[in-house]
Short mmCIF file of C-alpha atoms and ligand atoms in Angstrom, two decimals:
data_model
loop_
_atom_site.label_atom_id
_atom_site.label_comp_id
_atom_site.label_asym_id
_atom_site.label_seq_id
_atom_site.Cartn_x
_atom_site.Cartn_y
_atom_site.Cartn_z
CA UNK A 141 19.50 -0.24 44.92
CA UNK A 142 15.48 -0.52 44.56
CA UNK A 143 13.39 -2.67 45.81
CA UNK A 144 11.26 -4.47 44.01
CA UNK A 145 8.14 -6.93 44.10
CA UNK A 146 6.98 -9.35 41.26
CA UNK A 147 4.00 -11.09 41.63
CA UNK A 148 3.93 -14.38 39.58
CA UNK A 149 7.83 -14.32 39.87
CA UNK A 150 8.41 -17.47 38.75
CA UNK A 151 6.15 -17.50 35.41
CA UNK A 152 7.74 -17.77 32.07
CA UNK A 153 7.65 -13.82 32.23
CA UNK A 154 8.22 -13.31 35.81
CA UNK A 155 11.46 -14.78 35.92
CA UNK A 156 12.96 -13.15 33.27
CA UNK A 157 11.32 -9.89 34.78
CA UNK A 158 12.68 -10.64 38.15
CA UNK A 159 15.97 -11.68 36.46
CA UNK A 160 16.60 -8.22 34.82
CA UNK A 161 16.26 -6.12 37.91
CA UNK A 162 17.94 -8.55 39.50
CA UNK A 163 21.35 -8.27 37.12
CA UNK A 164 20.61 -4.17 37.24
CA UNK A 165 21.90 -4.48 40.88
CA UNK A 166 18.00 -4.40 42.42
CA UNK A 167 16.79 -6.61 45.49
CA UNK A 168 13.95 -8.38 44.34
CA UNK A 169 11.35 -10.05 45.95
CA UNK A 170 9.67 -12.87 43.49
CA UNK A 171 5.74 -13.77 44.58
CA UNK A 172 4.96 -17.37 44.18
CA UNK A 173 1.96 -19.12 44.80
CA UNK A 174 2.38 -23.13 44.01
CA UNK A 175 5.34 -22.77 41.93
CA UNK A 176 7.94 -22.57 45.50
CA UNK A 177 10.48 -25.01 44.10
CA UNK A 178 11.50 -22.36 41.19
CA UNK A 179 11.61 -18.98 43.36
CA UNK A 180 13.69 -21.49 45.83
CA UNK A 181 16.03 -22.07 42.76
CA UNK A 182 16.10 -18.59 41.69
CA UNK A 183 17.52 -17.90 44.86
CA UNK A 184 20.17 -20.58 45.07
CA UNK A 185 21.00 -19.02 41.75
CA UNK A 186 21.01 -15.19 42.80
CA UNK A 187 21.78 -15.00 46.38
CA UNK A 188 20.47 -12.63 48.82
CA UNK A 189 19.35 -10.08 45.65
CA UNK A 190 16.31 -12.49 45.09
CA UNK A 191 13.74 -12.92 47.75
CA UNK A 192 11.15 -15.83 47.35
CA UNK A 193 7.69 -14.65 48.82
CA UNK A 194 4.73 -16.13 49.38
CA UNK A 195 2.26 -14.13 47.17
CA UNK A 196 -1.71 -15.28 46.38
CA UNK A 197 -3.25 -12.54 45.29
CA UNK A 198 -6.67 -13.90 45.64
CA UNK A 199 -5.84 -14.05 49.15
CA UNK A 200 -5.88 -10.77 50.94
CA UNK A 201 -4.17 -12.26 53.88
CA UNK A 202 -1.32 -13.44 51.86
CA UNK A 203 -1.08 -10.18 50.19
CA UNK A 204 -0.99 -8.24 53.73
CA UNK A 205 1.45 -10.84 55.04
CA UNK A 206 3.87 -10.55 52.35
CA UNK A 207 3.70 -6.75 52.13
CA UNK A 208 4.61 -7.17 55.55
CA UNK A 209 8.16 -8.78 54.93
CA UNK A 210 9.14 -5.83 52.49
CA UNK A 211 10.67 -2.70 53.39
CA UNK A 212 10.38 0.42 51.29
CA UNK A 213 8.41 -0.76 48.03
CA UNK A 214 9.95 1.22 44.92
CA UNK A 215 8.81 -0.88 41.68
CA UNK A 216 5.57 -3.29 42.01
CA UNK A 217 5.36 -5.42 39.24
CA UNK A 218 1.66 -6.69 38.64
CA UNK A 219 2.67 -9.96 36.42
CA UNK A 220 0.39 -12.43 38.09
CA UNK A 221 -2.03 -13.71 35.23
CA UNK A 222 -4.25 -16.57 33.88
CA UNK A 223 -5.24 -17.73 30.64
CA UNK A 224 -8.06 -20.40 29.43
CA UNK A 225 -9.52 -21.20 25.66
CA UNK A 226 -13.41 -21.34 26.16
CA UNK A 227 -15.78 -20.26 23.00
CA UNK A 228 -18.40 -17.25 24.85
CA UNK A 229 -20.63 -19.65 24.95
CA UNK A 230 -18.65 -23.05 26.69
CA UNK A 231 -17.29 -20.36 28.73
CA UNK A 232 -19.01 -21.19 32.36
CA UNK A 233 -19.58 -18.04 34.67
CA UNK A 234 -17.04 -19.50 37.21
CA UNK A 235 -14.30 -19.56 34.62
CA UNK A 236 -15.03 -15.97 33.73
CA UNK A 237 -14.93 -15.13 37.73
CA UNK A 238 -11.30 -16.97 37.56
CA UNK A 239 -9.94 -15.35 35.54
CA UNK A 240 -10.95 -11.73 36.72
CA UNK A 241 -10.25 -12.82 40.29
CA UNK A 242 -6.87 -13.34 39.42
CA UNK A 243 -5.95 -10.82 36.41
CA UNK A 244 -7.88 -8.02 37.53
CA UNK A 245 -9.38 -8.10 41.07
CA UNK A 246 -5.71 -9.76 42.66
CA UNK A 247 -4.05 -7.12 40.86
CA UNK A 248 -6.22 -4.35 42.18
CA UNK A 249 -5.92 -6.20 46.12
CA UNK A 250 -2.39 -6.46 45.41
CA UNK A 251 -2.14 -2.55 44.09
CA UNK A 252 -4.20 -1.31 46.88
CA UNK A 253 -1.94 -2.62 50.02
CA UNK A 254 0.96 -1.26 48.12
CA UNK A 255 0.22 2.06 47.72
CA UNK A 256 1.28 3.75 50.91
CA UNK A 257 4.82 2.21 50.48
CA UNK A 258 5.19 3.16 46.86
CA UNK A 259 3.86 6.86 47.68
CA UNK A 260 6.26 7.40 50.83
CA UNK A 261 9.16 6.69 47.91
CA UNK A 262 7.80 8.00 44.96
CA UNK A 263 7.66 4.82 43.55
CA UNK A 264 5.98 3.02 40.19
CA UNK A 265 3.68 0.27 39.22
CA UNK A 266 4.24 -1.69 35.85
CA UNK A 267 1.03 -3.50 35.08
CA UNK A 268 1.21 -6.60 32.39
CA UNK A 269 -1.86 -6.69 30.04
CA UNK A 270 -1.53 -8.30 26.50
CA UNK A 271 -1.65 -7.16 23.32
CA UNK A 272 -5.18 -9.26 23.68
CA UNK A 273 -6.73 -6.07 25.02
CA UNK A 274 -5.54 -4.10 21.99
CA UNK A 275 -6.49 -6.94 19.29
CA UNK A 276 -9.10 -8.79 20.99
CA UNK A 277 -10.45 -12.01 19.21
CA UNK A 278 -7.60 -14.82 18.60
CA UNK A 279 -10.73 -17.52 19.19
CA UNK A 280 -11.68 -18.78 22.55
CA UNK A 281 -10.06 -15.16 24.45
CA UNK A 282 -12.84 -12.96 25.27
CA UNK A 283 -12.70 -13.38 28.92
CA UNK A 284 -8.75 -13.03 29.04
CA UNK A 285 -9.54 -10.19 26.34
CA UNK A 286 -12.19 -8.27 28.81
CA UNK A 287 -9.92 -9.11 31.59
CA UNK A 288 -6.37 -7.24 29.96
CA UNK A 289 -8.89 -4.58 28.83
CA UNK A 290 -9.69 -3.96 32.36
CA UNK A 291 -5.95 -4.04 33.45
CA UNK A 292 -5.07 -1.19 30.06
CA UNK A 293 -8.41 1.32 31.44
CA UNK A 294 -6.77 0.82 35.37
CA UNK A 295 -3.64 1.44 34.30
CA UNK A 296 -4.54 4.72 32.86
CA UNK A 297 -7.01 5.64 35.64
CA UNK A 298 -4.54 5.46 38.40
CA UNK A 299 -1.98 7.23 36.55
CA UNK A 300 -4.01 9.99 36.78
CA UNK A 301 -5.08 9.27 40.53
CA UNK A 302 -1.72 8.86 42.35
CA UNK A 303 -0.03 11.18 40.14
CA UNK A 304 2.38 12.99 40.52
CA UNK A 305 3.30 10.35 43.61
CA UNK A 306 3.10 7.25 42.08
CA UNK A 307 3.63 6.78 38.39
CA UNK A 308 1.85 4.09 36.62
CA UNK A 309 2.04 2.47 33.31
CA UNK A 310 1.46 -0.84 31.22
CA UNK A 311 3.23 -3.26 29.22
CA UNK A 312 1.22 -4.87 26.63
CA UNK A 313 3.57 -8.34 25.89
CA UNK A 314 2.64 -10.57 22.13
CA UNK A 315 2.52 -13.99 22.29
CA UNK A 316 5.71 -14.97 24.34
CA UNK A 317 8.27 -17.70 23.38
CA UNK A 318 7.42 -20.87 25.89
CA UNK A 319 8.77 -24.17 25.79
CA UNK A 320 5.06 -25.36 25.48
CA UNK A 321 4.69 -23.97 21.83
CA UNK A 322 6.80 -26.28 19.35
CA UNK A 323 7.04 -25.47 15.85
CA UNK A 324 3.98 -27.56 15.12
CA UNK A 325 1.65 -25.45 17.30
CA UNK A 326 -0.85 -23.62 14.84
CA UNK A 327 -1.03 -20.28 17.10
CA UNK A 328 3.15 -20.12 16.81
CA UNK A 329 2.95 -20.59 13.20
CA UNK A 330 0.13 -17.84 12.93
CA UNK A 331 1.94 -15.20 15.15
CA UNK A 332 5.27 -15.68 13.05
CA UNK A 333 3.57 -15.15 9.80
CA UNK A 334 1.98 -12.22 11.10
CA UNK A 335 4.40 -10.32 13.36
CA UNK A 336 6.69 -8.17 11.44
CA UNK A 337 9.88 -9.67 12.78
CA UNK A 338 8.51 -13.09 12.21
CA UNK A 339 9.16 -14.61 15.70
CA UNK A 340 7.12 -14.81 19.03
CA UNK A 341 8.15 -12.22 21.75
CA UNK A 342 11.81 -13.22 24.41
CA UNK A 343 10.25 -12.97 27.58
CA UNK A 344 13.91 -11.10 28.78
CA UNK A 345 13.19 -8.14 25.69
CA UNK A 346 9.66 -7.43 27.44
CA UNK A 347 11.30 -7.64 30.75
CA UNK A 348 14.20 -4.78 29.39
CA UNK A 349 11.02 -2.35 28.61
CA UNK A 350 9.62 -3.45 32.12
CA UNK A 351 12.66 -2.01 33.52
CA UNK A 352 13.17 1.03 31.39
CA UNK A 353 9.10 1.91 32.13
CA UNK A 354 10.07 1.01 35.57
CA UNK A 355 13.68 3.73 35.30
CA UNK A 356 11.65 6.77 32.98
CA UNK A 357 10.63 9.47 35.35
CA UNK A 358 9.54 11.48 32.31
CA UNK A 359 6.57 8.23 31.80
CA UNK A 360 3.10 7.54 33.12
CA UNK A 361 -0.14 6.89 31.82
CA UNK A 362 1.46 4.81 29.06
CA UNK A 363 0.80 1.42 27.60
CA UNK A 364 3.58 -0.05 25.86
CA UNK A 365 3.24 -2.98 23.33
CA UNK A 366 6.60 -5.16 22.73
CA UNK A 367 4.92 -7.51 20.20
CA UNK A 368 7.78 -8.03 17.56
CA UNK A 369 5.42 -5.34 15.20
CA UNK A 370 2.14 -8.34 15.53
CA UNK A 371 -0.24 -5.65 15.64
CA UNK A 372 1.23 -3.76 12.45
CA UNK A 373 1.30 -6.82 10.62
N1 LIG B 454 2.35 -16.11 27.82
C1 LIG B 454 2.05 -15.18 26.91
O1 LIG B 454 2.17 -15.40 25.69
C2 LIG B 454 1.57 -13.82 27.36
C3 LIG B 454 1.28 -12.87 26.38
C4 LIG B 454 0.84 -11.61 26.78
C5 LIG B 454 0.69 -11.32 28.12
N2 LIG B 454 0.97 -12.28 29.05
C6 LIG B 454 0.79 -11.91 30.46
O2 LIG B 454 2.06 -11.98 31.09
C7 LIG B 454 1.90 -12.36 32.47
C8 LIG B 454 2.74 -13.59 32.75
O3 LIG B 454 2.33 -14.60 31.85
P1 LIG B 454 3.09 -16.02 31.77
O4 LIG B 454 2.64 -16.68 30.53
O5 LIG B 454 4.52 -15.78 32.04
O6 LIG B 454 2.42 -16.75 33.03
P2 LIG B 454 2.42 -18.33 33.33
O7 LIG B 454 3.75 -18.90 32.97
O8 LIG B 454 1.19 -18.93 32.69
O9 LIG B 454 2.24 -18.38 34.92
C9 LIG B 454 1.14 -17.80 35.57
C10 LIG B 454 1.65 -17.09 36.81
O10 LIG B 454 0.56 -16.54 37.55
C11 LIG B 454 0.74 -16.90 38.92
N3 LIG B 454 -0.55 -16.96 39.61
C12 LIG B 454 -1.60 -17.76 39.32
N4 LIG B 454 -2.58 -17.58 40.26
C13 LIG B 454 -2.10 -16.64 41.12
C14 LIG B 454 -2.62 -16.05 42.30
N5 LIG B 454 -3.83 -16.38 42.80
N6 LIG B 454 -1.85 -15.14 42.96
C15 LIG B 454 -0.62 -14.80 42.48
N7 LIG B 454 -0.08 -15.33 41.38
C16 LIG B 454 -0.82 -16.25 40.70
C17 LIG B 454 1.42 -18.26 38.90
O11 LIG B 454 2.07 -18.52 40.16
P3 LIG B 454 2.49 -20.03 40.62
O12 LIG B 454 3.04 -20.72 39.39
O13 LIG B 454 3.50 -19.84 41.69
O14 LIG B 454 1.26 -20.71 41.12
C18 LIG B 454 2.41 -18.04 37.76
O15 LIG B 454 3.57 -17.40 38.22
C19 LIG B 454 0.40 -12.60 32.66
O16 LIG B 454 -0.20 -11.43 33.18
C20 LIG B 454 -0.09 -12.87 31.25
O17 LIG B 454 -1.46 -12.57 31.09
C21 LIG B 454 1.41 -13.53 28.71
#
């Protein structure tokens, strides 16, 4: 059994994240930050294998509390992330600060603390970018574009930095199926004409690559799109 710690646990990818190590016989621990009432659920639902924890990774305090609760790190998932439509030039520099605090800078304080724990058991990180860093420019983006970019060069940086203790890779999601995006929605209707398969991306098939990035020894350095063939399209 590994441990394991999602941050955002209880996002529309989180859960299905935390979900699949969860049914692959892992404890998990599932960061929330306002969304308690779901990670609460999600352990009603799962028992003592699902761990809600308090998790703001703006907040180094948080971060250092929580890391305190777990014992022997083996799989940190960095899945915390916002998103916001601004054209460059709406976009106000606070927005762009947002949005870097959280997808970049959070997941580099959150990273940081965890490294000693991950090292003493040759553990892994599985970063989430986007394929947003790979095909920047769906309209209103380029902050959450710049941001995921950030998260892909990271990645690949501290592969090479904590190797051969710590392995590190990405996982580059398409637009994901949400209950938010009807059949109406112009972005849904775009990414299924587009995307090879024709369909927006099952949270729980990009959380069965997080866990086989998470399981392959042979793997790091590695960005990993599961996009249902968008970018080919
Ligand atoms: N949705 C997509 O189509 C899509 C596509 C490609 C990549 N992604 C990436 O996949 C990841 C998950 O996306 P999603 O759409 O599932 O997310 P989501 O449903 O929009 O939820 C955002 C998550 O981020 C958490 N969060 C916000 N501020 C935080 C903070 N300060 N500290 C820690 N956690 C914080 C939220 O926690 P609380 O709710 O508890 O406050 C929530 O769990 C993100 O990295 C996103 O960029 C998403």
């Amino acid at each position: 059994m590994r441990t394991i710690l999602v941050s955002g646990g209880t996002s529309t990818l989180g859960r299905a994240i935390c979900e699949q190590f969860v049914r692959a016989g892992d404890r998990v621990y599932c960061g929330y930050v306002s969304n308690k009432e779901t990670a609460e659920a999600l352990a009603d639902s799962y028992g003592s294998s699902l761990i809600p924890l308090h998790l703001d990774i703006q907040d180094p305090k948080s971060i250092a509390s929580a890391i305190q609760e777990i014992e022997g790190l083996d799989v940190l998932v960095n899945n915390s992330g916002v998103f916001s439509v601004f054209t460059p030039t709406e976009l106000l520099e606070s927005e762009w600060q947002r949005i870097f605090d959280i997808n970049v800078t959070g997941l580099f304080r959150l990273t940081q603390q965890c490294i000693p724990s991950l090292t003493e058991r040759k553990g892994c990180i599985v970063n989430i970018a986007s394929i947003n860093a790979l095909h920047p420019g769906f309209g209103g983006t380029s902050h959450y574009d710049a941001s995921k970019g950030a998260v892909v060069a990271y990645t690949k940086s501290l592969a090479k930095e904590l190797s051969p203790s710590i392995r590190v890779n990405a996982v580059a999601p398409g637009l994901l199926q949400a209950p938010y995006l009807d059949d109406a929605n112009p972005l849904r209707q775009h990414y299924e004409e587009r995307s090879l398969l024709h369909s927006l991306v099952e949270p729980r098939e990009v959380a069965k690559v997080v866990q086989l990035v998470s399981d392959c020894r042979a793997m790091t350095g590695e960005l990993v799109g599961v996009d249902c063939g968008y970018l080919m399209g």
